[in-house]
Coordinates of N, CA and C and ligand atoms in Angstrom, one line a residue:
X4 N 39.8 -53.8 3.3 CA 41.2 -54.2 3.1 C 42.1 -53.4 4.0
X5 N 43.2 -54.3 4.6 CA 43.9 -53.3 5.4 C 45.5 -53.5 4.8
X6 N 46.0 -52.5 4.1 CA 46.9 -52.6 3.3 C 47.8 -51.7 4.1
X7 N 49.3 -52.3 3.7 CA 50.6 -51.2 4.1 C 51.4 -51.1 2.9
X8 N 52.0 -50.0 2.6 CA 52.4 -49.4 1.3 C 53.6 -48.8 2.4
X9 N 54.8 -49.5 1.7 CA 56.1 -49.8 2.0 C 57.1 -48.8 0.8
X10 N 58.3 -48.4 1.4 CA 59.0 -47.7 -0.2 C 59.8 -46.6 0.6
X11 N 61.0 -46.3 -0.3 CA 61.7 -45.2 0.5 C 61.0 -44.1 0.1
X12 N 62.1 -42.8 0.8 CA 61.4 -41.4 0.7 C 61.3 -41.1 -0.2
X13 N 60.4 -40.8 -0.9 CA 60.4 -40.2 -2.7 C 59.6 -41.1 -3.2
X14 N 59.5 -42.3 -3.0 CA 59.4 -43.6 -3.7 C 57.6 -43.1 -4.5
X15 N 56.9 -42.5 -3.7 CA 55.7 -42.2 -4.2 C 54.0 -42.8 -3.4
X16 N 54.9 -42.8 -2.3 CA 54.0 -43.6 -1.4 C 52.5 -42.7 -1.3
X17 N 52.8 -41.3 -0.8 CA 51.6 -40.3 -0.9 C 50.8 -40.3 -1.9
X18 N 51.6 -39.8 -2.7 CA 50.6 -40.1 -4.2 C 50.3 -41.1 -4.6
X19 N 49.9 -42.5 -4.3 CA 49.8 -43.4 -5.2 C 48.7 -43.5 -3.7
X20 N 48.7 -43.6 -2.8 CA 47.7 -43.6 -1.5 C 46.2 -42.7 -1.5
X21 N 46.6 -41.3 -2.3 CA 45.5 -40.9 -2.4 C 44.5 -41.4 -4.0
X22 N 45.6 -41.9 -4.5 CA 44.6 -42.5 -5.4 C 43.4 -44.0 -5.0
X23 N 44.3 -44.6 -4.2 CA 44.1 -46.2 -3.8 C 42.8 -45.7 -2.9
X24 N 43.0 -44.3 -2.1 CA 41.6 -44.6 -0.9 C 40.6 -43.8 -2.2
X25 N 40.6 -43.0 -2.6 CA 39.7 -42.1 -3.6 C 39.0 -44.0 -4.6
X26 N 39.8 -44.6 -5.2 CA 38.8 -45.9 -5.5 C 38.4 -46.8 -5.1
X27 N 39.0 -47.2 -3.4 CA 38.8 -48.4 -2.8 C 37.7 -48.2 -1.4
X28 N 37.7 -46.7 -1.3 CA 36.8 -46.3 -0.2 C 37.8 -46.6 1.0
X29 N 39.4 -46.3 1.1 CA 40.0 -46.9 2.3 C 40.1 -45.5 3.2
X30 N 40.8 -45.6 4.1 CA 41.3 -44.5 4.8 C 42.6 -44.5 4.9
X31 N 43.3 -43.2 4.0 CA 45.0 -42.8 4.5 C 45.4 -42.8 5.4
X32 N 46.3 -43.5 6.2 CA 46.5 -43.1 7.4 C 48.3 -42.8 7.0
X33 N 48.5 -41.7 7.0 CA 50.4 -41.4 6.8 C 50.8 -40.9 8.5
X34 N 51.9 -41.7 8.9 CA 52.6 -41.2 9.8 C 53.2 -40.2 9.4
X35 N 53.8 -39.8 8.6 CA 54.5 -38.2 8.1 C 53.7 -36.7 8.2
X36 N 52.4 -37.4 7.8 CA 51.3 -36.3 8.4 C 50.8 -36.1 9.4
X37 N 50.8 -36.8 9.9 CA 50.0 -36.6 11.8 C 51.5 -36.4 12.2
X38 N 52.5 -37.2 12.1 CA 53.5 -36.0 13.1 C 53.7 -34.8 12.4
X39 N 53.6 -34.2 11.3 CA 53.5 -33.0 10.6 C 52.4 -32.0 11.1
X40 N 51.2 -32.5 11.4 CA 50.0 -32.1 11.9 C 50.7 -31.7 13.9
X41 N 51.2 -32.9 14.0 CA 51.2 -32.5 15.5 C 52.2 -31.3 16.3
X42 N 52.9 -31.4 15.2 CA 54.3 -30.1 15.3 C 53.6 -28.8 14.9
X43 N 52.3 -28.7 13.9 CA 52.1 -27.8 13.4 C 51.2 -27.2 14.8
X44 N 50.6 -28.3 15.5 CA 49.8 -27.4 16.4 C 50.5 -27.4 17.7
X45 N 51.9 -27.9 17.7 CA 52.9 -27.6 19.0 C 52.5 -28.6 20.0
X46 N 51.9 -29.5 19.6 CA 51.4 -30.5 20.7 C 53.1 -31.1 21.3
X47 N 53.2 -31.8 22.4 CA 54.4 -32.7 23.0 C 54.9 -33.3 22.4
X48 N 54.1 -34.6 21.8 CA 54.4 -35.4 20.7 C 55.3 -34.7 19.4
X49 N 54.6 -33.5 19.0 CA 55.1 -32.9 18.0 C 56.7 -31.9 18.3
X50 N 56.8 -32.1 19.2 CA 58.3 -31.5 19.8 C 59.2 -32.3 20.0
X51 N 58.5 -33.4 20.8 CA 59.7 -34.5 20.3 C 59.9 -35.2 19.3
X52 N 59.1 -35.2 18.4 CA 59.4 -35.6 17.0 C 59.8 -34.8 16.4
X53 N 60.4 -33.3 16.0 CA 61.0 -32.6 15.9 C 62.4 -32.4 15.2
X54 N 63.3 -32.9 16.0 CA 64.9 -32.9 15.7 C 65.1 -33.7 14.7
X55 N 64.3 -35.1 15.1 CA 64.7 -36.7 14.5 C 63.7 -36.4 12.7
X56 N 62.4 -35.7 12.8 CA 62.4 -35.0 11.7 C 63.1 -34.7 10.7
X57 N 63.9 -33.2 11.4 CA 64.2 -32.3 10.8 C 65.8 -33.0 10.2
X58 N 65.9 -34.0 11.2 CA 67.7 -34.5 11.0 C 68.0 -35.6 9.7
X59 N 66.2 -36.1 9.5 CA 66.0 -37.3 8.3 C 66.0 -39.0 9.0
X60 N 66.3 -38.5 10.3 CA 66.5 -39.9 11.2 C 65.0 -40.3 11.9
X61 N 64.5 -41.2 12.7 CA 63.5 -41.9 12.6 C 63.3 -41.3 14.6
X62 N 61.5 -40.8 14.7 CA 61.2 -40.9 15.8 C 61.3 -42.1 16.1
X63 N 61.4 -42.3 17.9 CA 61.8 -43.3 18.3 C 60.5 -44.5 18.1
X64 N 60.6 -45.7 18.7 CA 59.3 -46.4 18.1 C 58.6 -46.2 19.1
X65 N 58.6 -45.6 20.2 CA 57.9 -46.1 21.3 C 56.7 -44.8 21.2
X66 N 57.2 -43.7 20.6 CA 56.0 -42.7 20.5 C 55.0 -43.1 19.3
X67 N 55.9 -43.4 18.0 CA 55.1 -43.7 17.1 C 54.3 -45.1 17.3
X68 N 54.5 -45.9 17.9 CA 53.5 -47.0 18.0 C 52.3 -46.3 18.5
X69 N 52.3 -45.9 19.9 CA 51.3 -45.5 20.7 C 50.4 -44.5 19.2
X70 N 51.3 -43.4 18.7 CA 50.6 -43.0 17.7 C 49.3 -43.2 16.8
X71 N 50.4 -44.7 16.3 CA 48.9 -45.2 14.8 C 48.4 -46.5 15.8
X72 N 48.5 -47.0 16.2 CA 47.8 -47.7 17.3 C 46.4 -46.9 17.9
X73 N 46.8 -45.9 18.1 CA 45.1 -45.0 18.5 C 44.7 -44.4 17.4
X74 N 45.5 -44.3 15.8 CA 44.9 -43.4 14.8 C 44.0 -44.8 14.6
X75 N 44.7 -46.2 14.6 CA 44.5 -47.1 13.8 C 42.9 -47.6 14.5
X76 N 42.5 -47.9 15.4 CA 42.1 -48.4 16.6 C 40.2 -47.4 16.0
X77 N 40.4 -46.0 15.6 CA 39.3 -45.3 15.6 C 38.5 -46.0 13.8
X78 N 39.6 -46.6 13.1 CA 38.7 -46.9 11.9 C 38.2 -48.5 12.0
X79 N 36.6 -48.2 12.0 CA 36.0 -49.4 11.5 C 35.9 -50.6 10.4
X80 N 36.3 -49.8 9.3 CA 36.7 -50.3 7.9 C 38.1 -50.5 7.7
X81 N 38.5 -50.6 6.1 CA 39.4 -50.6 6.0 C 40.2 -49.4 5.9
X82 N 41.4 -49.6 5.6 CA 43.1 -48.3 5.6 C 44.3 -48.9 4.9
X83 N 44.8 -47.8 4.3 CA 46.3 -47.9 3.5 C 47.3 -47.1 5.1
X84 N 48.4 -47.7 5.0 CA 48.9 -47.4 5.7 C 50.4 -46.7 5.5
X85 N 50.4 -45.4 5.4 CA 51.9 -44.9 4.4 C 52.7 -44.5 5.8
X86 N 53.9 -44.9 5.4 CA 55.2 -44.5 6.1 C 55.1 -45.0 7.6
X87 N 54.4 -46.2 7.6 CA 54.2 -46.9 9.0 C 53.8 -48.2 8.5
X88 N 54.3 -49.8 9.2 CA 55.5 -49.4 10.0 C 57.3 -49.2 9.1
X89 N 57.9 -48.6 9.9 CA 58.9 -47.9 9.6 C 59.9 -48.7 9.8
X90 N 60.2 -50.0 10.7 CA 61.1 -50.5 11.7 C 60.8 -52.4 11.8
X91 N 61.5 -52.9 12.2 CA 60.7 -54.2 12.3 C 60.4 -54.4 13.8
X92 N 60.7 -53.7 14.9 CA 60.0 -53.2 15.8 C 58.5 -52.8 15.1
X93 N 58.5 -52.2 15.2 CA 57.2 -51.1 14.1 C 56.1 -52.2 13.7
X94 N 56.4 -53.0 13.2 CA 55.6 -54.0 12.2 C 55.2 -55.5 13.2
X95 N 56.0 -55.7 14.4 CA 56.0 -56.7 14.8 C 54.3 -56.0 16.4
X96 N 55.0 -54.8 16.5 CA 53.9 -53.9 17.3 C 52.6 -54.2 16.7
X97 N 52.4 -53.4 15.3 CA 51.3 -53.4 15.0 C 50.6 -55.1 14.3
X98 N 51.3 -55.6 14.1 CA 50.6 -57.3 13.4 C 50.0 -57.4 15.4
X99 N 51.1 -56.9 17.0 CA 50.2 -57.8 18.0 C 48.8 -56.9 18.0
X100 N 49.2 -55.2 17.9 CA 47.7 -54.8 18.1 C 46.8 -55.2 17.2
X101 N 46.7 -55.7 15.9 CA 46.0 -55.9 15.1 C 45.3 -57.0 15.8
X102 N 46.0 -58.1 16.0 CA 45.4 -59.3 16.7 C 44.7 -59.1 17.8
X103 N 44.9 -58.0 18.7 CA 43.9 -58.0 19.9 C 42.4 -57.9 19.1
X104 N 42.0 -57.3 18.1 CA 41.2 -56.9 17.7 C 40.4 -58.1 16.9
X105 N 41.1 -59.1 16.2 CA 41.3 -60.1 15.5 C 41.5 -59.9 13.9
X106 N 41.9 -58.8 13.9 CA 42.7 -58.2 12.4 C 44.0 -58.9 12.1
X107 N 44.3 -58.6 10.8 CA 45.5 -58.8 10.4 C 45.8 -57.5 9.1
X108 N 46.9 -57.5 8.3 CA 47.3 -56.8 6.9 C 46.9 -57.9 6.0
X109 N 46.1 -57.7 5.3 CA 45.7 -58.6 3.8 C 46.9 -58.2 2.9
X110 N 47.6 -56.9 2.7 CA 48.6 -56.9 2.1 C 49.7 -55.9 1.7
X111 N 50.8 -56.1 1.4 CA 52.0 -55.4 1.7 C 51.9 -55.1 -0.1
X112 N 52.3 -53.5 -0.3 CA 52.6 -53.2 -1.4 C 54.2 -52.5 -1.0
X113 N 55.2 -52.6 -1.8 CA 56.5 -52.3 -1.8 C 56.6 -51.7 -3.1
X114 N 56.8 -50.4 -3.4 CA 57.2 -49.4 -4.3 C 58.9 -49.6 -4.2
X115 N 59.1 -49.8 -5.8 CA 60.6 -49.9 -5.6 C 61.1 -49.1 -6.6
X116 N 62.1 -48.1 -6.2 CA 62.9 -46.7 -6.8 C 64.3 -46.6 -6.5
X117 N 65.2 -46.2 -7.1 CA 66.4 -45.8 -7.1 C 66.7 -45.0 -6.5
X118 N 68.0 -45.1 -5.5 CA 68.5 -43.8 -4.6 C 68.2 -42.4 -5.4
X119 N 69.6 -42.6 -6.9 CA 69.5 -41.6 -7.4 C 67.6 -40.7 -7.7
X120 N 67.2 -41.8 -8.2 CA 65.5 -40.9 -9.0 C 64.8 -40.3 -7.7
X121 N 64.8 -40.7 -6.2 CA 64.0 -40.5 -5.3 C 64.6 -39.3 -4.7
X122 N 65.8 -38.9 -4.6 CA 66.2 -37.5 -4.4 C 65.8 -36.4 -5.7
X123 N 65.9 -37.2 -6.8 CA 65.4 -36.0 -7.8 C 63.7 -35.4 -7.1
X124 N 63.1 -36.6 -7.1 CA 61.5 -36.2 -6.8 C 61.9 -35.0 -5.3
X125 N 62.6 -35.8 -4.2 CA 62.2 -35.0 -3.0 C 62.5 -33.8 -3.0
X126 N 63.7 -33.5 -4.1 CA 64.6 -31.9 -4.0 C 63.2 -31.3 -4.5
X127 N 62.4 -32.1 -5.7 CA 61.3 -30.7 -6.3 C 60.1 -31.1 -6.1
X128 N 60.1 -31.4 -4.8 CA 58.6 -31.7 -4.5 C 58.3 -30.4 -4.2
X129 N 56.9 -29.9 -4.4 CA 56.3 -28.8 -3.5 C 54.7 -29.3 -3.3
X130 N 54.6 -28.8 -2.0 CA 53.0 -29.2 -1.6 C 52.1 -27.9 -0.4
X131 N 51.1 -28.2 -0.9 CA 49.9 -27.1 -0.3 C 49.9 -27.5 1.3
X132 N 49.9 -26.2 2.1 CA 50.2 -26.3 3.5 C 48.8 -26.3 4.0
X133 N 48.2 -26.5 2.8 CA 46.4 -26.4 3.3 C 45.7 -27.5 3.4
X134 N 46.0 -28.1 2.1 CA 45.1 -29.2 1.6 C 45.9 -30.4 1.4
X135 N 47.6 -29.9 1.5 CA 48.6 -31.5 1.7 C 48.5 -32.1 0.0
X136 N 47.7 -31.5 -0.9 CA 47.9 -31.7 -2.1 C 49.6 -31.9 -2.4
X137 N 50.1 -32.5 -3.3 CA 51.3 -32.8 -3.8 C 51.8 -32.6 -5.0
X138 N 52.5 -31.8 -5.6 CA 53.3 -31.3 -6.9 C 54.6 -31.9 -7.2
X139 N 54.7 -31.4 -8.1 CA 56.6 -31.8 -8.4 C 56.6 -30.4 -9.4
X140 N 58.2 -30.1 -9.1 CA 58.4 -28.9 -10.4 C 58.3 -29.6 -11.9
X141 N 58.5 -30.5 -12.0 CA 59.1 -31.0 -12.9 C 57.8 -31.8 -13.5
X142 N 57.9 -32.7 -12.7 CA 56.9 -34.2 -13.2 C 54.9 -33.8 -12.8
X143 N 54.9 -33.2 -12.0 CA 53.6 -32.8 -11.7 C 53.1 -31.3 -11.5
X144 N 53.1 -30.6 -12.5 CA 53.4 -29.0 -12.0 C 52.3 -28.5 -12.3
X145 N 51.8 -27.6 -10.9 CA 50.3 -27.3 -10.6 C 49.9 -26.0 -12.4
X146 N 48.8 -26.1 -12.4 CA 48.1 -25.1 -13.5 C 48.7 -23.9 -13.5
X147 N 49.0 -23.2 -12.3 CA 49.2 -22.0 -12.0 C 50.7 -22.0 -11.0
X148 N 52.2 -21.7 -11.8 CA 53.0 -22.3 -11.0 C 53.2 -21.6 -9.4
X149 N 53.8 -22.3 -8.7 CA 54.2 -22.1 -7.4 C 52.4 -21.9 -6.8
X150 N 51.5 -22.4 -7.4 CA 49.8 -22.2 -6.3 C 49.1 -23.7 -6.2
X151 N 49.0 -23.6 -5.1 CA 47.8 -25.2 -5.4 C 46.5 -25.0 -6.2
X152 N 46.5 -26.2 -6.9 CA 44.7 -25.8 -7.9 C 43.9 -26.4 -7.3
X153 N 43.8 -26.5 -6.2 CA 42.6 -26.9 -5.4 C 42.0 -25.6 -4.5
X154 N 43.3 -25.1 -3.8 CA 42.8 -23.9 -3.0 C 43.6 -22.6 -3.3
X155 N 44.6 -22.5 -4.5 CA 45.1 -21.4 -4.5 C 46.3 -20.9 -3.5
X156 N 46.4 -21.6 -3.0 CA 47.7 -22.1 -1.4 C 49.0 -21.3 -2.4
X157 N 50.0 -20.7 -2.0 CA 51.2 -20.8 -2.0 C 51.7 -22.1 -1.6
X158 N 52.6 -23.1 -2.8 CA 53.0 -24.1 -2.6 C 54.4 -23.6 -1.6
X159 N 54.5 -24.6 -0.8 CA 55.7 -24.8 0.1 C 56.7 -25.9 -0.2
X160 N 58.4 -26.0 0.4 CA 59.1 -27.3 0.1 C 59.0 -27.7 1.6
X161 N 59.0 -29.0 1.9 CA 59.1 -29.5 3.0 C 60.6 -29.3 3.6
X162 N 60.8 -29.0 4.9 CA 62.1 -28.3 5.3 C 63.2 -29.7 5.2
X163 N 62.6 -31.1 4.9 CA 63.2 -32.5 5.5 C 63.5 -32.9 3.8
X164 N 63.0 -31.9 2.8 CA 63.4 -31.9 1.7 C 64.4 -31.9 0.7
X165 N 65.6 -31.2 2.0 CA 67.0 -30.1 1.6 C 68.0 -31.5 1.1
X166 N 68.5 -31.1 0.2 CA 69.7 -32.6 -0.2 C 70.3 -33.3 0.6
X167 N 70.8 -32.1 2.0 CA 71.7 -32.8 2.6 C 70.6 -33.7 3.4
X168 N 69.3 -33.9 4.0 CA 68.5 -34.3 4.5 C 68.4 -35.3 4.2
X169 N 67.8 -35.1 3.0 CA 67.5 -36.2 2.1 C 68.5 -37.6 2.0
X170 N 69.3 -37.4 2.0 CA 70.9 -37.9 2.2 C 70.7 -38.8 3.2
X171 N 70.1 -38.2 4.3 CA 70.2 -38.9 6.0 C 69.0 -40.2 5.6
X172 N 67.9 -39.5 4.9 CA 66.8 -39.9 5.0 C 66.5 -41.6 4.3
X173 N 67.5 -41.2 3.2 CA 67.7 -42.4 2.5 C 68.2 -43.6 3.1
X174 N 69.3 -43.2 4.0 CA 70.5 -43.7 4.7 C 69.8 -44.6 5.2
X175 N 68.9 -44.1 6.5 CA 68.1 -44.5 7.2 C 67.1 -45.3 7.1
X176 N 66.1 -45.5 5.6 CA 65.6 -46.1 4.8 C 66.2 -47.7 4.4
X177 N 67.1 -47.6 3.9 CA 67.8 -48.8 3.6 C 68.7 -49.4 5.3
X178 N 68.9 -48.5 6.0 CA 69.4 -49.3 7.6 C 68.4 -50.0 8.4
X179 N 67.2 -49.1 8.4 CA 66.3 -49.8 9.3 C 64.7 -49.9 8.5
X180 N 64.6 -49.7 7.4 CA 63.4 -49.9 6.8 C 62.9 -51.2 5.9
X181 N 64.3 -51.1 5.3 CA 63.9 -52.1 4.4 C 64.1 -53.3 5.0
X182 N 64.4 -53.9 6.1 CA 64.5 -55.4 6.3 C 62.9 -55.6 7.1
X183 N 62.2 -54.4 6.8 CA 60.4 -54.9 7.5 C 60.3 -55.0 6.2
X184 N 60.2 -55.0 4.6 CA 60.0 -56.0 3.5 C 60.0 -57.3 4.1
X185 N 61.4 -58.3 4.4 CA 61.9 -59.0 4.9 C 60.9 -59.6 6.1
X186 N 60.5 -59.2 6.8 CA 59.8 -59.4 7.5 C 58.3 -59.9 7.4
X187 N 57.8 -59.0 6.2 CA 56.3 -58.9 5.8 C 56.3 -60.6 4.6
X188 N 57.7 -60.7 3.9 CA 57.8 -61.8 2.4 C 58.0 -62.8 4.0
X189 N 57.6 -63.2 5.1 CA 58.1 -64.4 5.9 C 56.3 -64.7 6.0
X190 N 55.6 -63.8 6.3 CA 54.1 -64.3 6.6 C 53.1 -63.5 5.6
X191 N 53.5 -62.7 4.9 CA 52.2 -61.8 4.3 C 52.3 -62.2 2.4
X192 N 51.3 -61.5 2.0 CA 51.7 -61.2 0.7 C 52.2 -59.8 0.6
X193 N 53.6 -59.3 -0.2 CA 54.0 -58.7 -0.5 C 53.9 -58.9 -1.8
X194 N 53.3 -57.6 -2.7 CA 53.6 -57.1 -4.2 C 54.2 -56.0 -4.5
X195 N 55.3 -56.3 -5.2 CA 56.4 -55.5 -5.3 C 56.5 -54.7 -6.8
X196 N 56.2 -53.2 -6.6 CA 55.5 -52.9 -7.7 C 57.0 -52.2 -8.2
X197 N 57.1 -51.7 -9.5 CA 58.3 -51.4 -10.2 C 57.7 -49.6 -10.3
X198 N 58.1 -48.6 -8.8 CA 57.5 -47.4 -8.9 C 58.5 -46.3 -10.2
X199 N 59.2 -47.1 -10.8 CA 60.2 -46.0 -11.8 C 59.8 -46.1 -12.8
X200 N 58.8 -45.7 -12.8 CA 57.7 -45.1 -13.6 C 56.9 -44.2 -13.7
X201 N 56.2 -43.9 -14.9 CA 55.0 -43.0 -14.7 C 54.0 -43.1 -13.7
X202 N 53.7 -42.1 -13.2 CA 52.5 -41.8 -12.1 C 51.2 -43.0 -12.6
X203 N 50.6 -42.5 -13.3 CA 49.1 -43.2 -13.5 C 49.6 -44.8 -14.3
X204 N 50.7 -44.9 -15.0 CA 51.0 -46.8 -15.3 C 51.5 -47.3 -13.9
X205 N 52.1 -46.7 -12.7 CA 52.0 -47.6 -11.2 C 50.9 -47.2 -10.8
X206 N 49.6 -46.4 -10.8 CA 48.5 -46.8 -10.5 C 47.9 -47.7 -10.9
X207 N 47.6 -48.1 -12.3 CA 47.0 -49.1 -13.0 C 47.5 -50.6 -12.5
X208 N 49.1 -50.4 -12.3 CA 49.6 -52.1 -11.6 C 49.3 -52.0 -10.5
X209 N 49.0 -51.2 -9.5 CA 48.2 -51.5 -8.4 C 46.7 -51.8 -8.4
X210 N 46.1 -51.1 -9.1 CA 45.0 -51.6 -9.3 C 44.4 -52.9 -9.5
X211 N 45.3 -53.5 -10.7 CA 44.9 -54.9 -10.9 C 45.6 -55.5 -10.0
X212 N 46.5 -55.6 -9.0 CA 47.1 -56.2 -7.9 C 45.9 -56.0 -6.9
X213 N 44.9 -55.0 -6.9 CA 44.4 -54.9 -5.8 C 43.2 -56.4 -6.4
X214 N 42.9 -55.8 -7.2 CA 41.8 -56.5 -8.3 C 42.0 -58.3 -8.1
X215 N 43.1 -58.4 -7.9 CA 43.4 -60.2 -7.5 C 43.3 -60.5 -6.2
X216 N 43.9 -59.6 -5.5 CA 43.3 -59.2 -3.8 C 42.3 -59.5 -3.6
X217 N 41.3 -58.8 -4.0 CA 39.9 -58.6 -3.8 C 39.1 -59.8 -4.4
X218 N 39.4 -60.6 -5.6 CA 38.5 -61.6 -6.1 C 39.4 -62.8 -4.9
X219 N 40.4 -62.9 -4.5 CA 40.9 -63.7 -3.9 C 40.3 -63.7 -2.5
X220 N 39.5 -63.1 -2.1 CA 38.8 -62.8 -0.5 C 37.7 -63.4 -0.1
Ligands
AP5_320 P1 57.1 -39.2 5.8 O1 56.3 -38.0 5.6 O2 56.5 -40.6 5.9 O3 58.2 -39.2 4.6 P2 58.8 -40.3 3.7 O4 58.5 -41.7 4.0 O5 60.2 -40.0 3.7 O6 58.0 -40.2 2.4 P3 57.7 -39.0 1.6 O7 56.4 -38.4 2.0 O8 58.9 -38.1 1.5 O9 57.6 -39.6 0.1 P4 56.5 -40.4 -0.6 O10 56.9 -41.8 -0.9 O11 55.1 -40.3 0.0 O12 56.5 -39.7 -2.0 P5 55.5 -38.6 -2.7 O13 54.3 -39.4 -3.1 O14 55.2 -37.4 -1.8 O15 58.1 -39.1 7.0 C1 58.8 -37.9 7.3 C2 59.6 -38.1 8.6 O16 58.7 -38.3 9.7 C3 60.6 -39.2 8.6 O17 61.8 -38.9 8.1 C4 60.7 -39.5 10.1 O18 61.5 -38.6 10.8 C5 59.3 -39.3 10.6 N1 58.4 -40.5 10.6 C6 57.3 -40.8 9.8 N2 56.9 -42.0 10.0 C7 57.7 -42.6 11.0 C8 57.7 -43.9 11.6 N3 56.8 -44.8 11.2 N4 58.7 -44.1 12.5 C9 59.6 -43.2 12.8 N5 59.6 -41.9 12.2 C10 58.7 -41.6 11.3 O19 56.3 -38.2 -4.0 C11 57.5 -37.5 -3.9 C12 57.6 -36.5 -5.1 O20 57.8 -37.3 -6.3 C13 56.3 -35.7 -5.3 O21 56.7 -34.4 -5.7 C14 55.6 -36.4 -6.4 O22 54.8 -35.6 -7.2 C15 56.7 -37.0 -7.2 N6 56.4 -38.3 -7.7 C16 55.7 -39.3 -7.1 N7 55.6 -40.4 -7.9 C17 56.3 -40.1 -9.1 C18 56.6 -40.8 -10.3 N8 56.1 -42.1 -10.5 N9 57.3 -40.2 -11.2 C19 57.7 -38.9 -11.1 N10 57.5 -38.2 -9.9 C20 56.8 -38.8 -9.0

């Protein structure tokens, strides 16, 4: 299955991804982490993605195509695809590379959240700089506070976290993000899951969403 998992910042795209590849056998592919990864090791790419980061505004499309285009290009099987595409540029890119290959998206999941709830999550998110594990102070809070329970990590806040960021981030979400929904309800199946909820009840409605997917193939 080659799935794209759509939703603003907060919305719970990460976490509901690593559940989806842990049962379906897919592969994560997050744009937020490989340019996170590429800044971390100072690569080019990761410098100029940088500002537009740090500012909550959108690298340009012309780096990030090339990006998941070669992330995308190395998996044989299937992939969830988080925080890509971003743009309807973005989406119109990868439906032509998919086609060189003779792929397509079997299907679009859209996580839907409230401005106000998705700032609460991002102000208290904290996550392991090791293992990319994911917390909340509040809603998900590790065994042992401020440590990851997988490796013991001092949890960190992401620097694109800060309110005023967040602010931009959103902005930018609803300017240029949400009309690739719009894009995807013209030729795809889009399921539009209700993410203002509990963590593991929007696992379960994805699940059986996937579950009709899959007997439907
Ligand atoms: P990216 O890393 O993709 O960030 P994002 O899309 O803003 O999404 P987040 O990772 O912040 O949120 P999420 O939906 O994954 O939520 P999570 O599961 O962590 O992008 C960062 C930046 O990179 C962008 O701003 C841009 O500059 C650049 N970029 C990336 N892709 C790009 C592209 N394609 N084009 C151009 N630029 C690009 O959950 C959040 C918190 O809420 C966690 O603490 C979690 O525990 C908690 N939580 C989750 N679900 C629930 C729930 N149901 N109830 C309560 N708490 C919950």
């Amino acid at each position: 299955m080659r799935i794209v998992l759509l939703g603003a910042p907060g919305a719970g795209k990460g976490t509901q991804c690593k559940r989806i590849v842990d049962k379906y056998n897919l592969v994560h592919l997050s744009s937020g982490d490989i340019l996170r990864k590429e800044r971390a090791a100072g690569s080019q790419l990761g410098k100029k993605a940088q500002s537009y980061m740090d500012s909550g505004g959108l690298v340009p499309d012309e780096l990030i195509v090339e990006m998941m285009a070669e992330a995308i290009k190395q998996l044989a099987d299937g992939f969830v695809l988080d925080g890509f595409p971003r743009t309807v540029n973005q989406a119109v890119e990868l439906d032509k590379s998919l086609a060189k290959s003779g792929q397509k998206i079997d299907a679009v999941l859209n996580l839907e959240v409230d401005d106000q709830r998705v700032a609460k999550r991002l102000t208290g998110r904290r996550s392991c700089p090791e293992c990319g594990e994911v917390y909340h102070i509040e809603n998900l809070k590790p065994k042992v506070d401020g440590k990851c329970d997988k490796d013991g990590s001092e949890l960190t806040q992401r620097p694109d976290d800060k309110p005023e960021v967040v602010l931009n981030r959103l902005e930018t979400y609803h300017k240029l993000t949400e009309p690739v929904v719009d894009y995807y309800n013209s030729n795809n199946t889009v399921y539009n899951v209700n993410a203002d909820r509990d963590i593991g009840e929007i696992t379960s409605d994805i699940f059986e969403k996937f579950s009709q997917l899959v007997s439907a193939k």
